[in-house]
Coordinates of C-alpha atoms in Angstrom, one line a residue:
Chain W
X562 CA 29.7 52.7 113.2
X563 CA 26.4 51.5 111.7
X564 CA 25.7 47.8 110.9
X565 CA 26.3 46.5 107.4
X566 CA 23.0 45.3 106.1
X567 CA 23.9 44.3 102.6
X568 CA 27.3 43.1 101.4
X569 CA 27.9 42.6 97.7
X570 CA 31.0 40.5 96.9
X571 CA 32.4 40.0 93.4
X572 CA 28.9 40.2 91.8
X573 CA 28.9 39.4 88.1
X574 CA 26.0 39.5 85.7
X575 CA 26.6 38.2 82.2
X576 CA 24.9 37.0 79.1
X577 CA 26.4 34.2 77.0
X578 CA 28.4 36.6 75.0
X579 CA 29.5 39.3 77.5
X580 CA 29.7 40.4 81.1
X581 CA 27.3 43.3 81.9
X582 CA 28.7 43.7 85.4
X583 CA 32.0 42.4 86.5
X584 CA 33.4 41.9 90.1
X585 CA 31.2 44.4 91.8
X586 CA 31.7 44.7 95.5
X587 CA 30.4 47.2 98.0
X588 CA 28.5 47.4 101.3
X589 CA 25.3 49.1 102.4
X590 CA 24.8 50.1 106.0
X591 CA 21.6 50.5 107.8
X592 CA 19.9 53.9 107.4
X593 CA 22.2 54.8 104.6
X594 CA 21.4 56.2 101.2
X595 CA 23.8 55.2 98.5
X596 CA 23.4 56.7 95.0
X597 CA 24.7 54.8 92.0
X598 CA 25.7 57.0 89.1
X599 CA 27.3 56.4 85.8
X600 CA 26.7 56.6 82.0
X601 CA 23.8 54.9 80.3
X602 CA 24.4 51.2 79.7
X603 CA 26.9 50.8 82.4
X604 CA 24.8 48.3 84.3
X605 CA 23.3 50.3 87.1
X606 CA 19.8 49.0 86.7
X607 CA 21.1 45.5 86.2
X608 CA 22.9 45.9 89.5
X609 CA 19.6 46.7 91.3
X610 CA 17.8 43.9 89.6
X611 CA 20.5 41.5 90.7
X612 CA 20.1 42.6 94.3
X613 CA 16.6 41.3 94.6
X614 CA 17.1 38.4 92.2
X615 CA 15.1 39.8 89.3
X616 CA 18.1 39.6 87.0
X617 CA 18.5 35.9 87.8
X618 CA 15.0 35.3 86.5
X619 CA 15.6 37.1 83.3
X620 CA 16.1 34.7 80.4
X621 CA 19.6 34.9 79.1
X622 CA 21.2 36.5 82.2
X623 CA 23.4 34.6 84.6
X624 CA 24.3 36.0 88.0
X625 CA 27.3 34.9 90.1
X626 CA 29.1 36.1 93.2
X627 CA 27.6 36.8 96.7
X628 CA 25.1 39.2 98.0
X629 CA 24.9 38.9 101.8
X630 CA 21.8 40.2 103.4
X631 CA 22.3 40.3 107.2
X632 CA 25.2 37.9 106.6
X633 CA 23.2 35.4 104.5
X634 CA 23.6 34.8 100.8
X635 CA 20.4 35.9 99.0
X636 CA 21.0 33.4 96.3
X637 CA 20.7 30.4 98.6
X638 CA 19.3 31.6 101.9
X639 CA 15.6 32.0 101.4
X640 CA 12.6 31.9 99.1
X641 CA 12.7 34.7 96.6
X642 CA 9.4 36.2 97.4
X643 CA 10.4 36.4 101.1
X644 CA 13.6 38.2 100.1
X645 CA 11.7 40.7 98.0
X646 CA 9.4 41.5 100.9
X647 CA 12.6 42.8 102.6
X648 CA 14.4 44.2 99.6
X649 CA 11.8 46.1 97.6
X650 CA 12.2 47.8 94.3
X651 CA 10.7 50.8 92.6
X652 CA 11.1 51.1 88.8
X653 CA 11.7 54.0 86.5
X654 CA 8.3 53.8 84.7
X655 CA 5.3 53.9 87.1
X656 CA 3.1 50.9 86.7
X657 CA -0.4 51.0 88.3
X658 CA -2.8 48.1 88.2
X659 CA -6.4 48.3 87.0
X660 CA -8.6 49.3 89.9
X661 CA -8.7 52.0 92.5
X662 CA -6.0 53.9 94.2
X663 CA -6.7 52.1 97.4
X664 CA -6.4 48.7 95.7
X665 CA -3.1 49.7 94.3
X666 CA -1.7 50.8 97.7
X667 CA -2.6 47.5 99.2
X668 CA -1.7 45.4 96.2
X669 CA 1.5 44.0 97.7
X670 CA 1.0 44.2 101.5
X671 CA -2.3 42.2 101.4
X672 CA -0.2 39.2 100.3
X673 CA 2.2 39.5 103.3
X674 CA -0.2 40.1 106.2
X675 CA -3.8 39.6 107.0
X676 CA -5.6 43.0 106.8
X677 CA -8.8 44.0 108.4
X678 CA -10.6 47.2 107.3
X679 CA -8.9 49.3 110.0
X680 CA -5.4 48.1 109.4
X681 CA -5.9 48.4 105.7
X682 CA -7.0 52.0 106.1
X683 CA -4.1 52.8 108.5
X684 CA -1.5 51.3 106.2
X685 CA -3.0 53.1 103.2
X686 CA -3.0 56.5 104.8
X687 CA 0.5 56.0 106.4
X688 CA 2.0 54.9 103.1
X689 CA 0.3 57.6 101.0
X690 CA 1.4 60.2 103.5
X691 CA 5.0 59.0 103.4
X692 CA 4.9 59.2 99.6
X693 CA 3.5 62.7 99.8
X694 CA 0.3 61.8 97.9
X695 CA -2.3 61.6 100.7
X696 CA -3.5 65.2 100.4
X697 CA -4.0 64.9 96.7
X698 CA -6.0 61.6 96.8
X699 CA -7.5 61.3 100.2
X700 CA -11.0 62.2 98.8
X701 CA -10.8 59.8 95.9
X702 CA -9.2 56.6 97.2
X703 CA -11.8 54.6 95.3
X704 CA -11.2 56.3 92.0
X705 CA -9.3 54.4 89.2
X706 CA -5.6 54.8 89.6
X707 CA -5.3 55.3 85.8
X708 CA -6.8 58.8 86.3
X709 CA -3.7 60.0 88.2
X710 CA -0.9 62.0 86.5
X711 CA 2.4 60.4 85.7
X712 CA 4.0 61.9 88.8
X713 CA 1.1 60.9 91.0
X714 CA 1.3 57.4 89.6
X715 CA 5.0 57.1 90.5
X716 CA 4.2 58.3 94.1
X717 CA 1.4 55.8 94.2
X718 CA 3.9 53.1 93.2
X719 CA 6.2 54.4 96.0
X720 CA 3.4 54.2 98.5
X721 CA 2.6 50.7 97.4
X722 CA 6.2 49.7 98.0
X723 CA 6.3 51.5 101.4
X724 CA 3.1 49.7 102.4
X725 CA 5.0 46.4 102.2
X726 CA 7.6 48.0 104.5
X727 CA 10.8 46.6 103.1
X728 CA 14.1 47.1 105.0
X729 CA 16.0 48.0 101.8
X730 CA 14.7 50.1 99.0
X731 CA 16.1 49.7 95.5
X732 CA 15.1 52.8 93.5
X733 CA 15.8 52.7 89.7
X734 CA 15.7 56.3 88.5
X735 CA 12.4 57.0 90.2
X736 CA 12.2 60.6 89.1
X737 CA 13.4 60.2 85.6
X738 CA 10.1 60.9 83.8
X739 CA 8.6 63.2 86.4
X740 CA 7.7 66.9 86.6
X741 CA 9.7 69.1 89.0
X742 CA 6.9 69.0 91.6
X743 CA 6.7 65.3 91.7
X744 CA 10.5 65.0 91.8
X745 CA 10.6 67.3 94.8
X746 CA 7.9 65.3 96.6
X747 CA 9.8 62.0 96.0
X748 CA 13.0 63.6 97.2
X749 CA 11.3 64.8 100.3
X750 CA 10.1 61.2 100.9
X751 CA 13.6 59.9 100.5
X752 CA 15.0 62.5 102.9
X753 CA 12.5 61.4 105.5
X754 CA 13.1 57.7 104.9
X755 CA 16.8 57.9 105.2
X756 CA 16.7 57.5 109.0
X757 CA 14.7 54.3 108.9
X758 CA 15.6 52.6 105.7
X759 CA 18.6 51.6 103.7
X760 CA 18.3 52.9 100.2
X761 CA 20.2 52.3 96.9
X762 CA 19.2 55.0 94.4
X763 CA 20.2 54.8 90.8
X764 CA 20.0 58.3 89.3
X765 CA 21.3 60.2 86.3
X766 CA 20.8 63.5 88.2
X767 CA 24.1 64.4 89.9
X768 CA 22.4 67.2 91.7
X769 CA 19.9 64.8 93.1
X770 CA 22.7 62.4 94.2
X771 CA 24.5 65.3 95.9
X772 CA 21.4 66.5 97.7
X773 CA 20.3 63.1 99.0
X774 CA 23.3 60.7 99.3
X775 CA 25.4 59.6 102.2
X776 CA 27.6 57.8 99.7
X777 CA 28.0 57.7 96.0
X778 CA 29.1 54.8 93.8
X779 CA 30.3 55.4 90.2
X780 CA 29.9 52.6 87.7
X781 CA 31.8 52.8 84.4
X782 CA 31.6 50.5 81.5
X783 CA 34.5 51.9 79.6
X784 CA 35.9 48.4 79.0
X785 CA 32.5 47.1 78.0
X786 CA 31.8 45.6 81.4
X787 CA 30.3 47.7 84.3
X788 CA 32.7 48.0 87.2
X789 CA 32.8 50.2 90.2
X790 CA 35.4 52.9 89.7
X791 CA 34.6 55.1 92.7
X792 CA 32.9 54.5 96.0
X793 CA 33.1 57.2 98.6
X794 CA 31.1 59.7 100.7
X795 CA 29.1 62.2 98.8
X796 CA 31.4 65.0 99.9
X797 CA 34.5 63.2 98.7
X798 CA 32.8 62.0 95.5
X799 CA 31.8 65.5 94.4
X800 CA 34.7 67.5 95.8
X801 CA 37.6 65.3 95.4
X802 CA 36.9 62.4 92.9
X803 CA 39.8 60.0 92.5
X804 CA 39.0 58.1 89.4
X805 CA 39.5 59.7 86.0
X806 CA 36.2 58.3 84.8
X807 CA 34.4 60.1 87.7
X808 CA 36.2 63.3 87.0
X809 CA 35.2 63.1 83.4
X810 CA 31.6 62.2 84.2
X811 CA 31.3 65.0 86.7
X812 CA 32.5 67.5 84.1
X813 CA 30.2 66.2 81.4
Chain E
X1473 CA 4.2 55.5 33.1
X1474 CA 5.6 54.3 36.4
X1475 CA 2.9 56.2 38.3
X1476 CA 0.1 54.7 36.3
X1477 CA 1.4 51.2 36.8
X1478 CA 1.6 51.9 40.5
X1479 CA -2.0 53.3 40.6
X1480 CA -3.1 50.2 38.7
X1481 CA -1.5 47.9 41.2
X1482 CA -2.9 49.9 44.1
X1483 CA -6.4 49.7 42.6
X1484 CA -6.1 46.0 41.9
X1485 CA -4.9 45.3 45.5
X1486 CA -7.7 47.4 47.0
X1487 CA -10.3 45.7 44.8
X1488 CA -8.9 42.3 45.7
X1489 CA -9.2 43.1 49.4
X1490 CA -12.8 44.3 49.1
X1491 CA -13.9 41.3 47.0
X1492 CA -12.3 38.9 49.5
X1493 CA -14.2 40.6 52.3
X1494 CA -17.5 40.6 50.3
X1495 CA -17.2 36.9 49.4
X1496 CA -16.7 36.0 53.1
X1497 CA -19.5 38.2 54.3
X1498 CA -21.7 37.0 51.4
X1499 CA -21.3 33.4 52.4
X1500 CA -22.0 34.1 56.0
X1501 CA -25.0 36.3 55.2
X1502 CA -26.4 33.8 52.7
X1503 CA -26.2 30.9 55.2
X1504 CA -27.6 32.9 58.1
X1505 CA -30.3 34.5 55.9
X1506 CA -31.4 31.1 54.5
X1507 CA -31.5 29.4 57.9
X1508 CA -33.3 32.4 59.4
X1509 CA -35.8 32.7 56.6
X1510 CA -36.6 29.0 56.5
X1511 CA -36.3 28.3 60.2
X1512 CA -37.9 31.3 61.8
X1513 CA -41.4 30.2 60.6
X1514 CA -41.0 26.8 62.3
X1515 CA -40.1 28.3 65.7
X1516 CA -42.9 28.7 68.2
X1517 CA -43.3 28.3 72.0
X1518 CA -44.7 24.8 71.3
X1519 CA -41.7 24.0 69.2
X1520 CA -39.3 25.1 71.8
X1521 CA -41.0 23.6 74.9
X1522 CA -42.5 20.3 73.9
X1523 CA -40.9 16.9 73.2
X1524 CA -40.7 15.6 69.6
X1525 CA -43.2 13.2 68.2
X1526 CA -43.3 10.9 65.2
X1527 CA -39.6 10.8 64.9
X1528 CA -39.3 14.6 64.8
X1529 CA -41.8 15.1 62.1
X1530 CA -44.1 16.8 64.6
X1531 CA -43.7 18.1 68.1
X1532 CA -40.9 20.2 69.4
X1533 CA -37.2 20.1 70.3
X1534 CA -37.3 20.6 74.1
X1535 CA -35.0 17.6 74.9
X1536 CA -32.7 18.4 72.0
X1537 CA -32.2 21.8 73.5
X1538 CA -31.8 20.4 77.0
X1539 CA -29.2 17.8 75.7
X1540 CA -27.2 20.4 73.9
X1541 CA -27.1 22.6 77.0
X1542 CA -26.1 19.6 79.1
X1543 CA -23.3 18.8 76.7
X1544 CA -22.2 22.4 76.6
X1545 CA -22.2 22.8 80.4
X1546 CA -20.4 19.5 80.9
X1547 CA -17.8 20.6 78.3
X1548 CA -17.5 23.9 80.1
X1549 CA -16.9 22.3 83.5
X1550 CA -14.2 20.0 82.1
X1551 CA -12.4 22.5 79.9
X1552 CA -12.4 25.3 82.4
X1553 CA -9.8 23.9 84.9
X1554 CA -7.7 22.0 82.4
X1555 CA -7.4 25.0 80.0
X1556 CA -6.2 27.1 83.0
X1557 CA -3.6 24.4 83.8
X1558 CA -2.3 24.1 80.3
X1559 CA -2.2 27.9 79.8
X1560 CA -0.3 28.4 83.1
X1561 CA 2.1 25.6 82.2
X1562 CA 2.9 27.2 78.9
X1563 CA 3.0 30.8 80.0
X1564 CA 4.4 30.5 83.6
X1565 CA 5.9 27.2 84.4
X1566 CA 7.9 26.5 81.3
X1567 CA 10.7 29.0 81.0
X1568 CA 12.4 27.3 78.1
X1569 CA 11.3 28.9 74.8
X1570 CA 11.8 25.7 72.8
X1571 CA 9.6 23.7 75.2
X1572 CA 6.9 26.4 75.0
X1573 CA 7.0 26.4 71.2
X1574 CA 6.7 22.6 71.4
X1575 CA 3.7 22.8 73.6
X1576 CA 2.1 25.4 71.3
X1577 CA 2.8 23.2 68.3
X1578 CA 1.1 20.3 70.0
X1579 CA -1.9 22.4 70.9
X1580 CA -2.3 23.7 67.4
X1581 CA -2.0 20.2 66.0
X1582 CA -4.6 18.9 68.5
X1583 CA -6.8 21.7 67.3
X1584 CA -6.5 20.6 63.8
X1585 CA -7.6 17.0 64.4
X1586 CA -10.9 16.3 62.5
X1587 CA -13.7 16.0 65.0
X1588 CA -14.7 12.6 63.7
X1589 CA -11.5 11.2 65.1
X1590 CA -12.4 12.4 68.6
X1591 CA -15.7 10.5 68.1
X1592 CA -13.9 7.3 67.1
X1593 CA -11.4 7.6 69.9
X1594 CA -14.2 8.2 72.4
X1595 CA -16.2 5.3 71.1
X1596 CA -13.3 2.8 71.6
X1597 CA -12.2 4.2 74.9
X1598 CA -15.3 5.1 76.7
X1599 CA -18.2 3.4 75.0
X1600 CA -16.5 0.1 74.4
X1601 CA -13.3 0.1 76.5
X1602 CA -14.7 1.4 79.8
X1603 CA -18.2 0.1 79.1
X1604 CA -19.9 3.4 79.6
X1605 CA -22.2 2.9 76.7
X1606 CA -23.5 6.1 75.2
X1607 CA -23.2 8.8 77.8
X1608 CA -23.6 12.6 78.1
X1609 CA -20.4 12.6 80.1
X1610 CA -18.4 11.0 77.3
X1611 CA -19.8 13.6 74.9
X1612 CA -18.7 16.4 77.3
X1613 CA -15.2 14.9 77.7
X1614 CA -14.7 14.6 74.0
X1615 CA -16.1 18.0 73.2
X1616 CA -13.8 19.4 76.0
X1617 CA -10.8 17.7 74.4
X1618 CA -11.8 19.1 71.1
X1619 CA -12.0 22.7 72.2
X1620 CA -9.3 22.6 74.9
X1621 CA -6.5 23.6 72.5
X1622 CA -8.3 26.7 71.3
X1623 CA -9.4 27.8 74.8
X1624 CA -6.0 27.1 76.3
X1625 CA -4.1 28.9 73.5
X1626 CA -6.4 31.9 73.6
X1627 CA -5.9 32.1 77.4
X1628 CA -2.2 31.5 77.2
X1629 CA -1.8 34.2 74.5
X1630 CA -3.9 36.5 76.7
X1631 CA -1.4 35.9 79.5
X1632 CA 1.5 36.6 77.1
X1633 CA -0.1 40.0 76.3
X1634 CA -0.3 41.1 79.9
X1635 CA 2.1 44.0 80.2
X1636 CA 5.5 42.7 81.5
X1637 CA 5.5 45.7 84.0
X1638 CA 2.5 44.2 85.8
X1639 CA 4.4 41.0 86.4
X1640 CA 7.7 42.5 87.3
X1641 CA 6.2 45.0 89.7
X1642 CA 4.3 42.2 91.4
X1643 CA 7.4 40.1 91.8
X1644 CA 9.3 43.1 93.1
X1645 CA 6.6 43.5 95.8
X1646 CA 7.3 40.0 97.0
X1647 CA 4.4 38.1 95.5
X1648 CA 4.9 34.4 95.2
X1649 CA 4.2 32.6 92.0
X1650 CA 0.7 31.5 93.1
X1651 CA -0.1 35.0 94.3
X1652 CA 1.1 36.4 91.0
X1653 CA -1.2 34.0 89.2
X1654 CA -4.3 34.9 91.2
X1655 CA -3.6 38.6 91.5
X1656 CA -2.3 39.5 88.1
X1657 CA -2.4 36.7 85.5
X1658 CA -5.9 35.4 86.2
X1659 CA -7.8 38.7 86.4
X1660 CA -5.8 40.2 83.5
X1661 CA -6.4 37.3 81.2
X1662 CA -10.0 36.7 82.3
X1663 CA -11.4 38.5 79.2
X1664 CA -9.4 36.5 76.7
X1665 CA -10.2 33.3 78.6
X1666 CA -14.0 34.0 78.5
X1667 CA -13.8 34.9 74.8
X1668 CA -11.9 31.7 74.0
X1669 CA -14.2 29.6 76.1
X1670 CA -17.5 31.0 74.7
X1671 CA -16.2 30.7 71.1
X1672 CA -15.2 27.1 71.9
X1673 CA -18.5 26.4 73.4
X1674 CA -20.2 27.8 70.3
X1675 CA -18.2 25.3 68.3
X1676 CA -18.9 22.4 70.7
X1677 CA -22.6 23.1 70.7
X1678 CA -22.7 22.7 66.9
X1679 CA -20.6 19.6 66.6
X1680 CA -22.1 16.3 65.5
X1681 CA -19.2 14.0 64.8
X1682 CA -17.7 13.5 68.3
X1683 CA -21.1 12.8 69.9
X1684 CA -22.8 10.8 67.3
X1685 CA -21.2 7.4 68.4
X1686 CA -20.7 8.3 72.0
X1687 CA -23.3 10.6 73.6
X1688 CA -26.4 11.2 71.6
X1689 CA -29.3 9.2 70.2
X1690 CA -32.0 10.3 67.9
X1691 CA -34.9 9.4 70.1
X1692 CA -35.8 7.9 73.5
X1693 CA -33.6 10.0 75.7
X1694 CA -34.7 12.7 78.1
X1695 CA -32.9 14.2 81.1
X1696 CA -30.1 11.8 82.1
X1697 CA -30.3 10.2 85.5
X1698 CA -26.9 8.6 85.7
X1699 CA -23.7 8.4 83.8
X1700 CA -23.4 5.2 82.0
X1701 CA -25.9 4.3 79.3
X1702 CA -27.4 7.7 79.6
X1703 CA -27.3 9.4 76.3
X1704 CA -29.0 12.7 75.5
X1705 CA -30.7 14.2 72.4
X1706 CA -28.8 17.0 70.7
X1707 CA -29.7 19.6 68.1
X1708 CA -26.9 18.8 65.6
X1709 CA -27.7 15.1 65.5
X1710 CA -31.4 16.0 65.3
X1711 CA -30.9 18.2 62.3
X1712 CA -28.7 15.5 60.7
X1713 CA -31.5 13.0 61.0
X1714 CA -34.3 15.3 60.0
X1715 CA -32.3 16.3 56.9
X1716 CA -32.3 12.6 55.9
X1717 CA -36.1 12.6 56.1
X1718 CA -36.4 15.9 54.2
X1719 CA -38.6 14.4 51.6
X1720 CA -41.4 15.0 54.2
X1721 CA -42.2 18.7 54.2
X1722 CA -42.9 18.8 57.9
X1723 CA -39.6 17.1 58.7
X1724 CA -37.7 19.6 56.6
X1725 CA -39.6 22.4 58.2
X1726 CA -38.5 21.1 61.7
X1727 CA -34.9 20.7 60.5
X1728 CA -34.8 24.3 59.5
X1729 CA -36.4 25.3 62.8
X1730 CA -33.8 23.3 64.7
X1731 CA -31.0 24.8 62.7
X1732 CA -32.3 28.2 63.5
X1733 CA -32.3 27.5 67.2
X1734 CA -28.8 26.0 67.1
X1735 CA -27.5 29.0 65.2
X1736 CA -29.2 31.3 67.7
X1737 CA -27.4 29.4 70.5
X1738 CA -24.0 29.6 68.8
X1739 CA -24.7 33.3 68.0
X1740 CA -25.5 33.9 71.7
X1741 CA -22.2 32.4 72.7
X1742 CA -20.4 34.5 70.2
X1743 CA -22.2 37.6 71.3
X1744 CA -21.6 36.9 75.0
X1745 CA -17.9 36.9 74.5
X1746 CA -17.8 40.3 72.9
X1747 CA -17.9 42.4 76.1
X1748 CA -15.0 40.4 77.5
X1749 CA -13.0 40.9 74.3
X1750 CA -13.8 44.6 74.3
X1751 CA -12.8 44.9 78.0
X1752 CA -9.5 43.3 77.2
X1753 CA -8.8 45.9 74.5
X1754 CA -9.7 48.7 76.8
X1755 CA -7.4 47.5 79.5
X1756 CA -4.6 47.0 77.1
X1757 CA -5.0 50.5 75.9
X1758 CA -5.2 51.9 79.4
X1759 CA -2.1 50.0 80.5

């Protein structure tokens, strides 16, 4: 039995007029990859954003409930930037900063630890290798990151996140806008990371969820509020779904 | 019939737009052309690098240029940190939209205060109240107060234009608020800050009203050696005084020459901000 690293209890995210997510509860174990699937607008991205407290900083959104990280409630335990060092997030749309590829890789980590030239070079290479980008950029690390293709930019963002070395990765449709090659490279990265990181992956690609996941969570907003309707192992989820919403979603 | 009315309206509107543009450009070109035509003849190395004599009727404008530069640099040093503080307060530290709008309204109002009021305020507070007498520092403080709203709003609006993804990604990587400011907000809004600052300095360099009672004299001042009772000479005040003596051809000639130098300085500040503004547009497009 693996240790529970993140425990979400009765999490609710709401605006003044309606609840986006209601009473969401689930657990994430160490070295586990959980996919979150569900129709558009069901609150999957909002769930991820609540787990590293980005939702709470969004004007107009209110977050309640408990999210226990190693047994401590993230909403009261620690400073938010320290939490995000451990619970990192990759967004759907790649965002690179002005400057070189190298600057982008080190953008986050340089704020968390003192880097000398050797350590910076080591971290950059290691992160870019993990993100399957090293071979494509190793000769042009000082070139502007804007020159990269969309898929390369997303892998660069992944490398930037991995350089910070968070314990939990929150990935919000990281391959949604990518070409098949880049999607495959990111999936390879995820397969390799599964043994050392806990990952929550929001995806619209059921085939991707089937390939990568240990567990799958289905969120449905049939009632207007996103709730978990199915939470089970990947095999159970795809072979023997219990909820009617899941059955309908898998057929669609 | 309908088509011809529409064409007529279209032509009228196009004509109106072009005439408006031409009027504006015409005024600017006429003012610049006149000052250049009349002033350029008065400018020589001796005019630029010697002190005035006979109350400005002869000699040069060395100390007027020096005083204007001293006032501009003092203004710059004061406005630089405060504008950053105000802009960060508005864009980062005040989450409440109503409060932000309130601060913006306050800054726009401050920006609209006639410059003579800054002069009177400075006269009563610094010259009389604090007993500083006329001082270059008072002038710098008042000019900084005067341009602060424009510089701060330009900077703050520059921060607001930074792609939200930059900020969200930095947060998601665990950057604290101060790290976010130094790593994302400051570098990304630097161009708009510089353009606002240099435009503001251009305005400050040409202002007479705030410094006339507080920081400048017409004659008898050189490079200041202290703070209190240490006024400077300045180009705007010099032009103002020479214009009053314009019945003397040489005084008038020197007034035009001084005006030309002042316009050249303001033009330089405006020109200097262009690369920053262009860089900002390039970055916005690249993002």
